[in-house]
Structure formats: C-alpha cells, structure tokens
Tab-separated table of C-alpha atoms and ligand atoms in Angstrom:
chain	number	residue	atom	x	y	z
U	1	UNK	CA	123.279	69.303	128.348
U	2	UNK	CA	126.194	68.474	130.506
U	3	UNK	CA	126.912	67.945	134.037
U	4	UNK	CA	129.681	69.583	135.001
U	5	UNK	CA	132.448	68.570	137.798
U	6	UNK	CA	132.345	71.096	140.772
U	7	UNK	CA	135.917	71.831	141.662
U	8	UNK	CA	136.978	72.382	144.881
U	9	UNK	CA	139.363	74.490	147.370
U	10	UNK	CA	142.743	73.850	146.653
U	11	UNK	CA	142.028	74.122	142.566
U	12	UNK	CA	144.472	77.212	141.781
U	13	UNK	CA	140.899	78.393	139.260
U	14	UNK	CA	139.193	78.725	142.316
U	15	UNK	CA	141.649	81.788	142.801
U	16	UNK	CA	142.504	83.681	139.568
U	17	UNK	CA	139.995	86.440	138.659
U	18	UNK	CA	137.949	84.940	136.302
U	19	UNK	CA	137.751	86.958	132.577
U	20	UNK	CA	134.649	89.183	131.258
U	21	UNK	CA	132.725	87.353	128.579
U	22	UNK	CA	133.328	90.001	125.446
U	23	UNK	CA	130.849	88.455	123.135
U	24	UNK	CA	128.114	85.688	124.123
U	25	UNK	CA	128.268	82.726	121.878
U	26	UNK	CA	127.109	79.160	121.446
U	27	UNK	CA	129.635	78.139	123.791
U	28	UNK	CA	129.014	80.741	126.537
U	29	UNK	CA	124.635	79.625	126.324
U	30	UNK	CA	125.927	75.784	126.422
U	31	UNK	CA	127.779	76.746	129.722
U	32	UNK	CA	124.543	78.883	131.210
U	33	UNK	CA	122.947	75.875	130.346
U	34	UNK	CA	124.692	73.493	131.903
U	35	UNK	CA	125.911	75.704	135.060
U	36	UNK	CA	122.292	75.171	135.507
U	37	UNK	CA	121.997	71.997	135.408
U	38	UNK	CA	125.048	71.377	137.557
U	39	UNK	CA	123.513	73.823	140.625
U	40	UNK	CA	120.246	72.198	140.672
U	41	UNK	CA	121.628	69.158	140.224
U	42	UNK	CA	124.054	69.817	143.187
U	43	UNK	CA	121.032	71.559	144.976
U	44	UNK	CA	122.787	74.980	144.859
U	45	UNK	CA	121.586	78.225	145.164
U	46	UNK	CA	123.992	79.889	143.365
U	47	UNK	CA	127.047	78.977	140.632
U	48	UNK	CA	130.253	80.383	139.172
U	49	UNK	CA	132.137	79.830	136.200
U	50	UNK	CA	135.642	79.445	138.079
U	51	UNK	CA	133.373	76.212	140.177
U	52	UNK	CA	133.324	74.275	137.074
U	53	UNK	CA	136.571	75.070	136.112
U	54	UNK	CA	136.012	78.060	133.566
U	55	UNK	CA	137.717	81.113	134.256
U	56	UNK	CA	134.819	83.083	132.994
U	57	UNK	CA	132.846	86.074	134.791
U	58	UNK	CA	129.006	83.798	134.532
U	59	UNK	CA	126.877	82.997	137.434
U	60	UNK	CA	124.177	81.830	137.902
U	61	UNK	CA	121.405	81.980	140.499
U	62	UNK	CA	118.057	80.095	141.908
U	63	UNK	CA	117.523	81.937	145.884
U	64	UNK	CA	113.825	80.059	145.048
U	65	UNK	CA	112.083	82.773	142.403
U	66	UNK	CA	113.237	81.101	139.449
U	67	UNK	CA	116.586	81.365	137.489
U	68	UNK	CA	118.900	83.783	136.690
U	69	UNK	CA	121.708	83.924	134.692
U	70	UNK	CA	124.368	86.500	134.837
U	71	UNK	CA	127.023	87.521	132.593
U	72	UNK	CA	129.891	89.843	133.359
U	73	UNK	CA	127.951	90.658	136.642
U	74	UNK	CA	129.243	93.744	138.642
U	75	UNK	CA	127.925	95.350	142.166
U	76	UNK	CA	127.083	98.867	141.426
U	77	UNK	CA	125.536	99.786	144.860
U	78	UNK	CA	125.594	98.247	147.701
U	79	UNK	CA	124.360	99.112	151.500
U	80	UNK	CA	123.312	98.016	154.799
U	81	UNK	CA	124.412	95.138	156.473
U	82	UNK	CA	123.697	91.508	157.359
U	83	UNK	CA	125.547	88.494	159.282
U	84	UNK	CA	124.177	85.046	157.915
U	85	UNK	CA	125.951	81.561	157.855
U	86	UNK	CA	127.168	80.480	154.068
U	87	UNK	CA	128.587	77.622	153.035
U	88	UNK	CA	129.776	76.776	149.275
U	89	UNK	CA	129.514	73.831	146.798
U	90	UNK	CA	133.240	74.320	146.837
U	91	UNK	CA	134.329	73.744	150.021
U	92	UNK	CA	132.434	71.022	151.371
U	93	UNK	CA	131.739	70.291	154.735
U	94	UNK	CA	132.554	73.621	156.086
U	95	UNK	CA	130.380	76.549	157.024
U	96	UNK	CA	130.850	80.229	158.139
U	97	UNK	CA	129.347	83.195	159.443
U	98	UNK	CA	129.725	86.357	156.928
U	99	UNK	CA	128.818	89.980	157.069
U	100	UNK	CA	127.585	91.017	153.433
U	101	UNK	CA	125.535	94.434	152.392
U	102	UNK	CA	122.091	93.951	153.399
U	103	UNK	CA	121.159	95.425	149.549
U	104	UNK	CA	123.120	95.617	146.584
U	105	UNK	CA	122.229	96.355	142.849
U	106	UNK	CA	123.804	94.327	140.359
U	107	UNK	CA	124.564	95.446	136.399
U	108	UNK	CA	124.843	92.671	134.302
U	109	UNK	CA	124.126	91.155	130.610
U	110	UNK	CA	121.503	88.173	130.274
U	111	UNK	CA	121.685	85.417	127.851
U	112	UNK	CA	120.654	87.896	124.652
U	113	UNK	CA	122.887	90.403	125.395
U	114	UNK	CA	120.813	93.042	126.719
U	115	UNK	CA	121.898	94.836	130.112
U	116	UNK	CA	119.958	94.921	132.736
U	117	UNK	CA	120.031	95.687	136.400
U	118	UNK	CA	118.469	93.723	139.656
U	119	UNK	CA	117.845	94.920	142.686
U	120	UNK	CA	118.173	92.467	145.631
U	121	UNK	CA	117.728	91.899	149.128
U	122	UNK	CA	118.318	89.653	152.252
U	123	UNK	CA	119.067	85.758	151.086
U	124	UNK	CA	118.962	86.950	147.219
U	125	UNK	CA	121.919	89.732	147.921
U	126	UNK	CA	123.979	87.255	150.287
U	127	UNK	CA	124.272	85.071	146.869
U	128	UNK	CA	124.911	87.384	144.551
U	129	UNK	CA	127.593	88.810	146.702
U	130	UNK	CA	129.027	85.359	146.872
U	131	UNK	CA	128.655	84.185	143.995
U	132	UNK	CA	130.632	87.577	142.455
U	133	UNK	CA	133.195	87.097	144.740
U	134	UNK	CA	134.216	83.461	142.916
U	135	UNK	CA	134.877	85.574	139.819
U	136	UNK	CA	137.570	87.479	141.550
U	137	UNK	CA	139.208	84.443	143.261
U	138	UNK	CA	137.620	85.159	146.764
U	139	UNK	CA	136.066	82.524	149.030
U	140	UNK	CA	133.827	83.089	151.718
U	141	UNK	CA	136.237	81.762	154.264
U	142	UNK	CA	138.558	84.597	153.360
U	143	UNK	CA	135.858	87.036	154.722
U	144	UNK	CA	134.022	84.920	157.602
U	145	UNK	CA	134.037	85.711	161.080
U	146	UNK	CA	134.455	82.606	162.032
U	147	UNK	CA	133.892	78.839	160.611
U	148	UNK	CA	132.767	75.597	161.739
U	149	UNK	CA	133.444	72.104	160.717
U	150	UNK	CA	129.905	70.209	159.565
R	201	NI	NI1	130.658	79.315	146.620
C-alpha cells in the first residue's frame, strides 16, 4: 500500500467531474486501499478520488464508526438543514461555514460490487455531502457563507 500525494486548489483535477467506475478491478481495490491509507494518514475524515489526483467517482469515509468505502456514490434523498464549519485536506489553512441537508441517503457500490444504500445524519451527512461534491469539481468554498483564514 501506497501513500498517495493530496493535491491541492489550483490542480485543474480538483475541478473536472470525476468519471463513474464501470467495473471494479485490481486497480480500483489498490486505490480504496490506499485512499485509506492516505486519509488516516492525513487524519481525514473523508477522501476523494479527484484529491489524489484520479478523476474517478471513489470516496472514502471514517466520521469515527469505522470505514467506508464508496464507489460511484450518488445522493438520492436529501432533507433538512444544517450550518457547520468545514475545512478540506485540499485547501489548507482555510475554513468555512456551509449549509448542507441535515439527512441525506446515499446509493452506492462497495468494494464487491454489491449496491447498497446508507442513511446518514449530522457530522456523517456533512461528509458525504462533501466528499460527493469533489467528484463533480465543487469545493466547499464555492458554497460557504463565509471563510476564514487559520
Ligand atoms: Ni475536501
């Protein structure tokens, strides 16, 4: 396993909208695999694809229960609302306050293929919500109410 380089603002990936995975291979588990080891390693809560320079729709996720890994991940519901401060692995030294959906439900495909659906809330939703934005070339800063130099 591999540690990857985080790329950051400024790197034109950071803003194309990333491609669906069509088939999971060797190469696609080597790159869950390592996106993992790169967030903990960077002590992230969340990762995308585009962060490590692969235009690919793959995130993946820690909010503190444990790992998830999430191909071709898509928001089919989403409600309520919530204002937190985010910042991003991305854009260092810079953080922002950001409404998201308080809830949303996202469809996905884990590591084997199989689709499945999680339901999240709070912290957990905030990430997933950013973390799906990455794939479509959309930084948090582009949707905060206002940011603040750390
Ligand atoms: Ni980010």
């Amino acid at each position: 396993m591999a540690i990857y380089n985080i790329v950051e603002i400024g790197d034109e990936v950071l803003r194309e909208k990333a491609k669906a995975v069509p088939k999971i291979t060797r190469n696609i588990l080597k790159l869950l695999d390592n996106m993992a080891k790169t967030m903990y390693s960077a002590r992230g809560v969340g990762l995308a694809a585009p962060q490590v320079g692969i235009s690919k729709r793959v995130i993946v996720v820690d909010a503190g229960e444990g790992l998830l890994e999430l191909i071709n991940p898509e928001i089919i519901f989403a409600e309520g609302e919530q204002v937190d401060t985010e910042a991003c692995l991305s854009i260092p030294g810079v953080t922002g306050e950001v409404a998201r959906a308080y809830t949303v439900h996202v469809k996905y495909l884990d590591r084997y293929g199989k689709e499945n659906i999680i339901k999240a809330k709070g912290f957990p939703a905030i990430i997933f919500q950013h973390e799906i934005d990455h794939l479509d070339g959309i930084l948090f800063i582009d949707r905060a109410r206002s940011v603040t130099k750390v």
